[in-house]
Amino acid sequence: MKVFSITAVVALFATQSVLAATTAAPCDPNTCKLPSCLCPSLTPPNGLQPKDVPQFVTITFDDSVQAELLATAKDLLNVKNPNGCAAKGSWYVSMLYTNFALVQQWYANGNEVADHTFTHVGTPSSQEIAAARAMLNQYAGVPLGKIKGFRAPFLNYTTDTLREIAKQGFQYDTSSTGVVDDCYWPYTLDNGLANDCWNNVCGSDLKLPGVWEIPMYAVNDNQGTAQLMDVYLSGSPSDVTAWSEANFERHYNGNRSPFGIYVHPTHLTNYAGLADMSSQKAAVVSFIQSLASKPDVWFVTNEQLLQWMQNPVPASQLASQPYMQCTLPNVGKEICNGLENISIASNIVSGSLLNNCNFNTANWGTCFNCPATEPTLDNPTPNNAVAESDPKFRHAVPSNCDSLWWDPIAGQCLCSNTTCAYNDTSVPLTTIVANSTTASTTGKVAEETSVKSAAATMATTLFGLTLGMGVAAAVMIL
Ligand SMILES: [Zn+2]
Protein backbone atom coordinates (compact mmCIF):
# COMPACT_ATOMS: atom_id res chain seq x y z
CA MET A 1 0.00 0.00 0.00
CA LYS A 2 1.48 3.27 -1.07
CA VAL A 3 0.51 6.55 0.47
CA PHE A 4 0.28 9.58 -1.74
CA SER A 5 0.06 12.98 -0.18
CA ILE A 6 -0.94 16.38 -1.43
CA THR A 7 2.49 16.87 -2.91
CA ALA A 8 2.19 13.62 -4.78
CA VAL A 9 -1.07 14.78 -6.25
CA VAL A 10 0.49 18.02 -7.38
CA ALA A 11 3.56 16.27 -8.68
CA LEU A 12 1.49 13.78 -10.60
CA PHE A 13 -0.52 16.48 -12.25
CA ALA A 14 2.50 18.65 -12.82
CA THR A 15 4.92 16.18 -14.25
CA GLN A 16 3.02 13.02 -15.05
CA SER A 17 6.08 11.27 -13.77
CA VAL A 18 6.10 7.72 -12.57
CA LEU A 19 6.66 7.73 -8.84
CA ALA A 20 8.89 5.16 -7.29
CA ALA A 21 8.85 4.76 -3.54
CA THR A 22 12.19 5.08 -1.86
CA THR A 23 13.34 4.53 1.67
CA ALA A 24 15.04 6.95 4.00
CA ALA A 25 18.78 6.74 4.40
CA PRO A 26 19.98 5.26 7.70
CA CYS A 27 20.87 7.68 10.47
CA ASP A 28 23.16 6.80 13.38
CA PRO A 29 22.12 8.48 16.63
CA ASN A 30 25.59 7.87 18.03
CA THR A 31 27.10 10.29 15.56
CA CYS A 32 24.11 12.49 14.82
CA LYS A 33 23.66 14.38 18.08
CA LEU A 34 21.95 17.51 19.33
CA PRO A 35 21.99 20.41 19.13
CA SER A 36 23.03 20.37 15.47
CA CYS A 37 21.94 16.92 14.35
CA LEU A 38 18.97 14.71 15.15
CA CYS A 39 17.82 11.50 13.49
CA PRO A 40 14.20 11.02 12.47
CA SER A 41 12.43 9.36 15.37
CA LEU A 42 8.95 8.65 16.63
CA THR A 43 10.08 9.06 20.22
CA PRO A 44 10.96 12.31 21.99
CA PRO A 45 14.57 13.56 21.80
CA ASN A 46 17.28 12.86 24.38
CA GLY A 47 15.47 9.82 25.72
CA LEU A 48 12.77 11.86 27.43
CA GLN A 49 9.62 9.94 28.24
CA PRO A 50 6.46 11.02 26.40
CA LYS A 51 4.66 11.76 29.67
CA ASP A 52 7.38 14.23 30.62
CA VAL A 53 7.51 16.24 27.41
CA PRO A 54 5.24 19.11 26.36
CA GLN A 55 2.50 18.37 23.85
CA PHE A 56 3.33 21.01 21.26
CA VAL A 57 0.57 22.27 19.00
CA THR A 58 1.61 24.33 16.00
CA ILE A 59 -1.04 26.46 14.34
CA THR A 60 0.25 27.71 11.01
CA PHE A 61 -1.18 30.11 8.45
CA ASP A 62 -0.33 30.33 4.78
CA ASP A 63 -0.30 32.95 2.03
CA SER A 64 -0.87 36.71 2.18
CA VAL A 65 -1.34 38.72 5.36
CA GLN A 66 -4.37 41.00 5.15
CA ALA A 67 -6.46 42.64 7.85
CA GLU A 68 -9.41 40.25 7.76
CA LEU A 69 -7.12 37.21 7.52
CA LEU A 70 -5.05 38.39 10.46
CA ALA A 71 -8.25 38.85 12.45
CA THR A 72 -9.15 35.22 11.72
CA ALA A 73 -5.73 34.06 12.80
CA LYS A 74 -6.01 36.00 16.04
CA ASP A 75 -9.37 34.41 16.76
CA LEU A 76 -7.79 30.97 16.45
CA LEU A 77 -4.87 31.91 18.69
CA ASN A 78 -7.08 33.36 21.39
CA VAL A 79 -5.92 30.88 24.04
CA LYS A 80 -3.18 30.92 26.64
CA ASN A 81 -0.18 28.70 27.18
CA PRO A 82 0.42 27.20 30.64
CA ASN A 83 2.80 30.08 31.46
CA GLY A 84 0.06 32.66 30.87
CA CYS A 85 1.46 33.91 27.59
CA ALA A 86 -0.77 34.04 24.53
CA ALA A 87 -0.59 31.19 22.03
CA LYS A 88 1.78 31.89 19.15
CA GLY A 89 1.56 30.90 15.51
CA SER A 90 3.67 30.78 12.34
CA TRP A 91 2.73 32.46 9.08
CA TYR A 92 4.18 31.36 5.74
CA VAL A 93 3.82 34.58 3.83
CA SER A 94 3.54 35.11 0.09
CA MET A 95 3.90 38.66 -1.13
CA LEU A 96 0.95 39.44 -3.41
CA TYR A 97 -1.75 41.39 -1.49
CA THR A 98 0.28 41.27 1.72
CA ASN A 99 0.05 44.26 4.04
CA PHE A 100 3.52 44.58 5.51
CA ALA A 101 2.45 46.72 8.45
CA LEU A 102 0.33 43.78 9.57
CA VAL A 103 3.23 41.39 9.10
CA GLN A 104 5.26 43.58 11.41
CA GLN A 105 2.43 43.63 13.93
CA TRP A 106 2.22 39.82 13.78
CA TYR A 107 5.96 39.57 14.35
CA ALA A 108 6.03 42.19 17.11
CA ASN A 109 3.44 40.21 19.03
CA GLY A 110 5.79 37.24 19.22
CA ASN A 111 4.57 35.24 16.26
CA GLU A 112 6.72 33.83 13.51
CA VAL A 113 7.10 35.20 9.99
CA ALA A 114 8.36 32.75 7.40
CA ASP A 115 8.91 32.53 3.65
CA HIS A 116 6.32 31.20 1.20
CA THR A 117 7.83 32.77 -1.96
CA PHE A 118 7.05 35.96 -3.84
CA THR A 119 4.36 34.85 -6.30
CA HIS A 120 3.39 31.51 -4.79
CA VAL A 121 4.67 29.23 -7.51
CA GLY A 122 4.93 25.48 -7.34
CA THR A 123 8.58 25.10 -8.22
CA PRO A 124 10.12 28.33 -6.98
CA SER A 125 13.33 29.74 -8.37
CA SER A 126 15.98 30.91 -5.93
CA GLN A 127 14.82 34.45 -6.66
CA GLU A 128 11.23 33.59 -5.67
CA ILE A 129 12.52 32.57 -2.25
CA ALA A 130 15.02 35.39 -1.89
CA ALA A 131 12.56 38.09 -3.01
CA ALA A 132 10.07 37.21 -0.27
CA ARG A 133 12.82 37.25 2.32
CA ALA A 134 13.98 40.65 1.09
CA MET A 135 10.50 42.18 1.19
CA LEU A 136 9.66 40.81 4.63
CA ASN A 137 12.83 42.43 5.87
CA GLN A 138 12.53 45.70 3.98
CA TYR A 139 8.85 46.48 4.44
CA ALA A 140 7.87 44.53 7.54
CA GLY A 141 11.16 45.07 9.36
CA VAL A 142 11.56 41.42 10.26
CA PRO A 143 15.25 40.85 10.90
CA LEU A 144 16.67 38.49 8.29
CA GLY A 145 17.90 36.15 10.99
CA LYS A 146 14.35 35.80 12.31
CA ILE A 147 13.02 34.60 8.96
CA LYS A 148 14.03 31.02 9.61
CA GLY A 149 11.38 28.89 8.00
CA PHE A 150 10.16 27.97 4.56
CA ARG A 151 7.09 26.22 3.25
CA ALA A 152 6.82 25.38 -0.44
CA PRO A 153 3.69 26.66 -2.20
CA PHE A 154 1.29 23.75 -2.71
CA LEU A 155 3.78 21.84 -0.53
CA ASN A 156 5.44 21.04 -3.82
CA TYR A 157 9.03 20.92 -2.60
CA THR A 158 11.90 19.42 -4.58
CA THR A 159 15.53 18.59 -3.88
CA ASP A 160 16.42 21.86 -5.61
CA THR A 161 14.10 23.82 -3.33
CA LEU A 162 15.55 22.26 -0.21
CA ARG A 163 19.11 22.85 -1.38
CA GLU A 164 18.20 26.45 -2.12
CA ILE A 165 16.78 27.19 1.30
CA ALA A 166 19.91 25.71 2.86
CA LYS A 167 22.00 28.00 0.68
CA GLN A 168 19.98 31.03 1.67
CA GLY A 169 20.48 30.24 5.35
CA PHE A 170 17.04 29.05 6.36
CA GLN A 171 16.94 26.94 9.48
CA TYR A 172 14.11 24.67 8.45
CA ASP A 173 11.60 23.50 5.90
CA THR A 174 8.07 22.42 6.73
CA SER A 175 6.57 21.11 3.52
CA SER A 176 6.66 17.33 3.95
CA THR A 177 3.87 15.15 5.28
CA GLY A 178 3.86 12.78 8.26
CA VAL A 179 1.08 10.17 8.35
CA VAL A 180 0.87 8.15 11.61
CA ASP A 181 3.83 5.84 11.01
CA ASP A 182 6.14 8.65 9.99
CA CYS A 183 4.87 11.38 12.30
CA TYR A 184 8.48 11.93 13.32
CA TRP A 185 9.56 14.58 15.72
CA PRO A 186 11.39 17.33 13.79
CA TYR A 187 14.79 16.11 12.60
CA THR A 188 17.77 17.38 10.69
CA LEU A 189 18.44 16.55 7.05
CA ASP A 190 22.00 15.40 7.70
CA ASN A 191 20.98 12.03 6.31
CA GLY A 192 18.24 13.29 4.05
CA LEU A 193 14.48 13.40 4.17
CA ALA A 194 12.59 10.58 5.87
CA ASN A 195 9.04 11.64 5.02
CA ASP A 196 7.08 11.31 1.78
CA CYS A 197 9.04 8.25 0.80
CA TRP A 198 6.85 7.84 -2.25
CA ASN A 199 8.95 10.49 -3.93
CA ASN A 200 12.52 10.71 -5.04
CA VAL A 201 13.61 13.19 -2.39
CA CYS A 202 13.44 10.72 0.45
CA GLY A 203 16.34 8.34 -0.05
CA SER A 204 18.05 10.57 -2.61
CA ASP A 205 21.55 11.98 -2.23
CA LEU A 206 20.09 15.11 -0.65
CA LYS A 207 21.90 15.70 2.62
CA LEU A 208 21.70 19.09 4.29
CA PRO A 209 23.58 19.05 7.59
CA GLY A 210 21.98 21.17 10.27
CA VAL A 211 18.85 22.03 8.26
CA TRP A 212 15.69 20.90 10.04
CA GLU A 213 12.61 19.29 8.61
CA ILE A 214 9.38 19.77 10.51
CA PRO A 215 6.91 17.30 9.03
CA MET A 216 3.34 18.48 8.69
CA TYR A 217 1.34 16.06 10.79
CA ALA A 218 -1.68 14.70 8.93
CA VAL A 219 -4.83 13.51 10.68
CA ASN A 220 -6.99 10.60 9.59
CA ASP A 221 -10.67 11.16 8.97
CA ASN A 222 -13.50 8.69 9.54
CA GLN A 223 -12.62 6.79 6.39
CA GLY A 224 -8.99 6.51 7.40
CA THR A 225 -8.03 9.04 4.75
CA ALA A 226 -5.26 11.35 5.84
CA GLN A 227 -6.10 15.04 5.81
CA LEU A 228 -3.49 17.75 6.04
CA MET A 229 -4.48 21.34 5.38
CA ASP A 230 -7.84 23.01 5.94
CA VAL A 231 -9.29 19.82 7.36
CA TYR A 232 -12.53 21.68 8.19
CA LEU A 233 -13.36 21.54 4.48
CA SER A 234 -13.51 17.76 4.63
CA GLY A 235 -16.68 17.13 6.58
CA SER A 236 -19.33 18.58 8.84
CA PRO A 237 -17.95 20.63 11.74
CA SER A 238 -19.02 17.99 14.28
CA ASP A 239 -17.45 15.15 12.30
CA VAL A 240 -14.22 17.05 11.72
CA THR A 241 -14.02 17.94 15.41
CA ALA A 242 -14.57 14.30 16.40
CA TRP A 243 -11.82 12.87 14.25
CA SER A 244 -9.50 15.78 14.97
CA GLU A 245 -9.88 15.05 18.69
CA ALA A 246 -9.22 11.36 18.14
CA ASN A 247 -6.06 12.14 16.22
CA PHE A 248 -4.90 14.59 18.85
CA GLU A 249 -5.37 11.95 21.54
CA ARG A 250 -3.17 9.61 19.50
CA HIS A 251 -0.36 12.15 19.80
CA TYR A 252 -1.12 13.24 23.36
CA ASN A 253 -1.49 9.73 24.80
CA GLY A 254 1.17 8.30 22.50
CA ASN A 255 4.65 9.63 21.79
CA ARG A 256 3.60 13.27 22.01
CA SER A 257 5.07 14.23 18.69
CA PRO A 258 3.83 17.71 17.78
CA PHE A 259 0.29 18.17 16.54
CA GLY A 260 -0.43 20.60 13.71
CA ILE A 261 -3.38 22.71 12.65
CA TYR A 262 -2.69 24.04 9.15
CA VAL A 263 -4.86 26.87 8.00
CA HIS A 264 -5.45 28.97 4.93
CA PRO A 265 -7.23 31.79 6.77
CA THR A 266 -9.23 32.63 3.62
CA HIS A 267 -11.28 29.50 4.24
CA LEU A 268 -12.34 30.58 7.71
CA THR A 269 -13.06 34.19 6.82
CA ASN A 270 -16.44 35.35 5.59
CA TYR A 271 -16.73 37.34 2.39
CA ALA A 272 -19.88 38.80 0.89
CA GLY A 273 -21.32 36.48 -1.70
CA LEU A 274 -19.32 33.47 -0.60
CA ALA A 275 -20.20 30.55 1.65
CA ASP A 276 -20.64 31.39 5.32
CA MET A 277 -17.77 29.74 7.16
CA SER A 278 -18.85 30.78 10.65
CA SER A 279 -19.75 27.29 11.85
CA GLN A 280 -16.49 25.80 10.57
CA LYS A 281 -14.52 28.56 12.23
CA ALA A 282 -16.42 28.20 15.50
CA ALA A 283 -15.65 24.48 15.48
CA VAL A 284 -11.92 25.08 14.97
CA VAL A 285 -11.86 27.72 17.71
CA SER A 286 -13.71 25.39 20.05
CA PHE A 287 -11.34 22.52 19.23
CA ILE A 288 -8.32 24.72 19.97
CA GLN A 289 -9.86 25.84 23.26
CA SER A 290 -10.44 22.22 24.26
CA LEU A 291 -6.77 21.46 23.60
CA ALA A 292 -5.74 24.49 25.66
CA SER A 293 -7.60 23.11 28.65
CA LYS A 294 -5.37 20.01 28.82
CA PRO A 295 -2.21 19.89 30.93
CA ASP A 296 1.15 20.32 29.18
CA VAL A 297 -0.34 21.57 25.90
CA TRP A 298 1.67 24.44 24.42
CA PHE A 299 0.80 26.43 21.29
CA VAL A 300 4.12 27.39 19.78
CA THR A 301 5.65 28.65 16.57
CA ASN A 302 7.76 26.27 14.58
CA GLU A 303 10.73 28.43 15.54
CA GLN A 304 9.98 27.90 19.23
CA LEU A 305 9.50 24.20 18.61
CA LEU A 306 12.99 24.00 17.15
CA GLN A 307 14.45 25.90 20.07
CA TRP A 308 13.07 23.18 22.30
CA MET A 309 14.24 20.42 19.95
CA GLN A 310 17.82 21.69 20.14
CA ASN A 311 17.78 21.70 23.91
CA PRO A 312 14.88 19.53 25.06
CA VAL A 313 13.66 20.07 28.61
CA PRO A 314 10.82 18.40 30.51
CA ALA A 315 7.43 20.10 30.28
CA SER A 316 7.88 21.26 33.85
CA GLN A 317 10.79 23.47 32.76
CA LEU A 318 9.32 24.93 29.61
CA ALA A 319 7.70 27.95 31.23
CA SER A 320 11.07 29.28 32.30
CA GLN A 321 12.80 28.97 28.93
CA PRO A 322 13.80 32.35 27.47
CA TYR A 323 12.05 31.67 24.15
CA MET A 324 8.73 31.13 25.91
CA GLN A 325 8.60 34.55 27.56
CA CYS A 326 6.15 37.18 26.36
CA THR A 327 7.24 40.50 27.80
CA LEU A 328 6.74 43.38 25.39
CA PRO A 329 9.55 45.87 24.86
CA ASN A 330 9.45 49.00 26.93
CA VAL A 331 10.94 51.46 24.51
CA GLY A 332 9.81 54.54 26.42
CA LYS A 333 8.22 56.28 23.46
CA GLU A 334 5.80 55.65 20.63
CA ILE A 335 7.74 54.22 17.73
CA CYS A 336 6.71 52.44 14.57
CA ASN A 337 7.55 48.88 15.58
CA GLY A 338 4.33 46.94 14.97
CA LEU A 339 3.02 47.54 18.46
CA GLU A 340 1.38 50.88 17.78
CA ASN A 341 -2.38 51.10 17.89
CA ILE A 342 -3.68 49.49 14.72
CA SER A 343 -7.35 48.80 14.17
CA ILE A 344 -7.80 45.40 12.55
CA ALA A 345 -11.57 45.19 12.70
CA SER A 346 -12.17 48.24 10.57
CA ASN A 347 -9.64 47.09 8.01
CA ILE A 348 -7.92 50.41 8.49
CA VAL A 349 -4.36 50.69 9.57
CA SER A 350 -4.66 53.62 11.90
CA GLY A 351 -1.16 53.80 13.20
CA SER A 352 -0.30 57.42 12.56
CA LEU A 353 3.33 56.55 12.02
CA LEU A 354 2.71 54.27 9.08
CA ASN A 355 3.40 55.06 5.47
CA ASN A 356 0.88 53.88 2.92
CA CYS A 357 2.28 52.52 -0.32
CA ASN A 358 -0.22 52.47 -3.16
CA PHE A 359 0.23 50.79 -6.50
CA ASN A 360 -2.13 49.42 -9.07
CA THR A 361 -2.38 45.96 -7.61
CA ALA A 362 -0.77 46.41 -4.23
CA ASN A 363 -1.57 48.67 -1.31
CA TRP A 364 0.04 48.25 2.02
CA GLY A 365 1.19 50.05 5.13
CA THR A 366 4.76 50.03 6.33
CA CYS A 367 6.88 51.61 9.03
CA PHE A 368 9.60 51.93 6.41
CA ASN A 369 9.98 53.71 3.08
CA CYS A 370 7.59 52.94 0.30
CA PRO A 371 9.34 51.89 -2.89
CA ALA A 372 9.21 54.32 -5.78
CA THR A 373 7.79 51.60 -8.02
CA GLU A 374 5.82 48.45 -7.39
CA PRO A 375 8.02 45.52 -6.30
CA THR A 376 8.48 42.79 -8.86
CA LEU A 377 10.07 39.38 -8.75
CA ASP A 378 13.20 40.69 -10.42
CA ASN A 379 13.27 43.82 -8.30
CA PRO A 380 11.46 43.10 -5.02
CA THR A 381 12.89 46.11 -3.19
CA PRO A 382 13.05 49.02 -5.66
CA ASN A 383 14.57 52.37 -4.79
CA ASN A 384 12.88 54.29 -2.00
CA ALA A 385 10.17 56.79 -2.85
CA VAL A 386 11.92 59.47 -0.78
CA ALA A 387 15.56 60.47 -0.61
CA GLU A 388 17.61 60.06 2.55
CA SER A 389 17.69 63.84 2.89
CA ASP A 390 13.87 63.97 2.96
CA PRO A 391 12.39 64.53 6.45
CA LYS A 392 10.00 61.66 5.71
CA PHE A 393 12.84 59.21 5.16
CA ARG A 394 12.68 56.01 7.21
CA HIS A 395 15.72 54.10 8.33
CA ALA A 396 15.89 50.38 7.61
CA VAL A 397 16.37 47.93 10.45
CA PRO A 398 20.13 47.50 10.89
CA SER A 399 21.76 44.16 11.55
CA ASN A 400 22.44 45.03 15.18
CA CYS A 401 18.90 45.85 16.33
CA ASP A 402 15.63 43.91 16.37
CA SER A 403 12.76 45.92 14.87
CA LEU A 404 10.96 45.70 18.21
CA TRP A 405 13.46 48.23 19.48
CA TRP A 406 14.15 50.13 16.28
CA ASP A 407 12.80 53.62 15.70
CA PRO A 408 12.79 53.90 11.89
CA ILE A 409 12.01 57.61 12.01
CA ALA A 410 14.85 58.59 14.32
CA GLY A 411 17.09 55.84 13.00
CA GLN A 412 17.83 54.80 16.55
CA CYS A 413 17.99 51.51 18.44
CA LEU A 414 16.27 51.89 21.80
CA CYS A 415 17.64 48.70 23.28
CA SER A 416 20.18 49.44 25.94
CA ASN A 417 20.84 46.18 27.71
CA THR A 418 21.88 42.64 27.02
CA THR A 419 18.38 41.16 27.32
CA CYS A 420 17.26 42.90 24.13
CA ALA A 421 20.55 43.15 22.27
CA TYR A 422 20.43 41.59 18.83
CA ASN A 423 23.06 40.88 16.26
CA ASP A 424 21.98 39.46 12.94
CA THR A 425 24.48 37.02 11.48
CA SER A 426 22.28 35.59 8.76
CA VAL A 427 23.17 35.32 5.10
CA PRO A 428 22.99 38.90 3.75
CA LEU A 429 20.36 39.76 1.18
CA THR A 430 22.75 41.18 -1.34
CA THR A 431 24.67 37.94 -1.60
CA ILE A 432 21.60 35.98 -2.54
CA VAL A 433 19.70 38.38 -4.71
CA ALA A 434 22.79 39.34 -6.67
CA ASN A 435 23.66 35.71 -7.30
CA SER A 436 20.17 34.50 -7.93
CA THR A 437 19.06 33.08 -11.16
CA THR A 438 15.59 34.08 -12.17
CA ALA A 439 14.51 30.94 -13.91
CA SER A 440 10.96 31.36 -14.95
CA THR A 441 8.36 28.98 -13.69
CA THR A 442 5.92 27.29 -15.90
CA GLY A 443 2.80 28.03 -13.90
CA LYS A 444 1.49 24.50 -14.20
CA VAL A 445 -0.22 24.79 -10.88
CA ALA A 446 -2.90 27.25 -9.86
CA GLU A 447 -2.18 30.89 -9.34
CA GLU A 448 -1.75 32.83 -6.12
CA THR A 449 -4.05 31.54 -3.45
CA SER A 450 -4.47 34.79 -1.60
CA VAL A 451 -7.72 36.59 -1.76
CA LYS A 452 -7.91 40.24 -2.58
CA SER A 453 -10.86 42.23 -1.47
CA ALA A 454 -12.26 42.62 -4.94
CA ALA A 455 -15.26 40.34 -5.16
CA ALA A 456 -14.53 39.07 -8.63
CA THR A 457 -10.99 38.13 -7.71
CA MET A 458 -12.24 36.45 -4.59
CA ALA A 459 -14.88 34.43 -6.34
CA THR A 460 -12.47 32.92 -8.82
CA THR A 461 -9.47 32.60 -6.55
CA LEU A 462 -11.21 31.39 -3.44
CA PHE A 463 -13.41 28.90 -5.21
CA GLY A 464 -10.46 27.70 -7.18
CA LEU A 465 -8.55 27.16 -3.98
CA THR A 466 -11.45 25.47 -2.24
CA LEU A 467 -11.90 23.11 -5.12
CA GLY A 468 -8.21 22.52 -5.49
CA MET A 469 -7.61 21.95 -1.82
CA GLY A 470 -10.64 19.72 -1.57
CA VAL A 471 -8.83 17.34 -3.83
CA ALA A 472 -5.32 18.08 -2.80
CA ALA A 473 -5.86 18.17 0.95
CA ALA A 474 -6.84 14.56 0.96
CA VAL A 475 -3.99 12.13 1.21
CA MET A 476 -5.19 9.38 -1.05
CA ILE A 477 -4.41 5.82 -0.18
CA LEU A 478 -3.97 3.86 -3.37
ZN1 LIG B 1 0.25 28.73 -0.11
XYZ file of C-alpha atoms in Angstrom, residues 53-55 82 248 252 256 290-298 315:
17
model
C 7.512 16.242 27.405
C 5.236 19.109 26.360
C 2.504 18.374 23.848
C 0.422 27.200 30.636
C -4.900 14.592 18.852
C -1.120 13.236 23.362
C 3.598 13.271 22.014
C -10.442 22.219 24.257
C -6.771 21.463 23.605
C -5.738 24.490 25.657
C -7.598 23.114 28.654
C -5.373 20.014 28.822
C -2.206 19.890 30.925
C 1.152 20.319 29.180
C -0.338 21.568 25.900
C 1.669 24.442 24.417
C 7.429 20.103 30.279
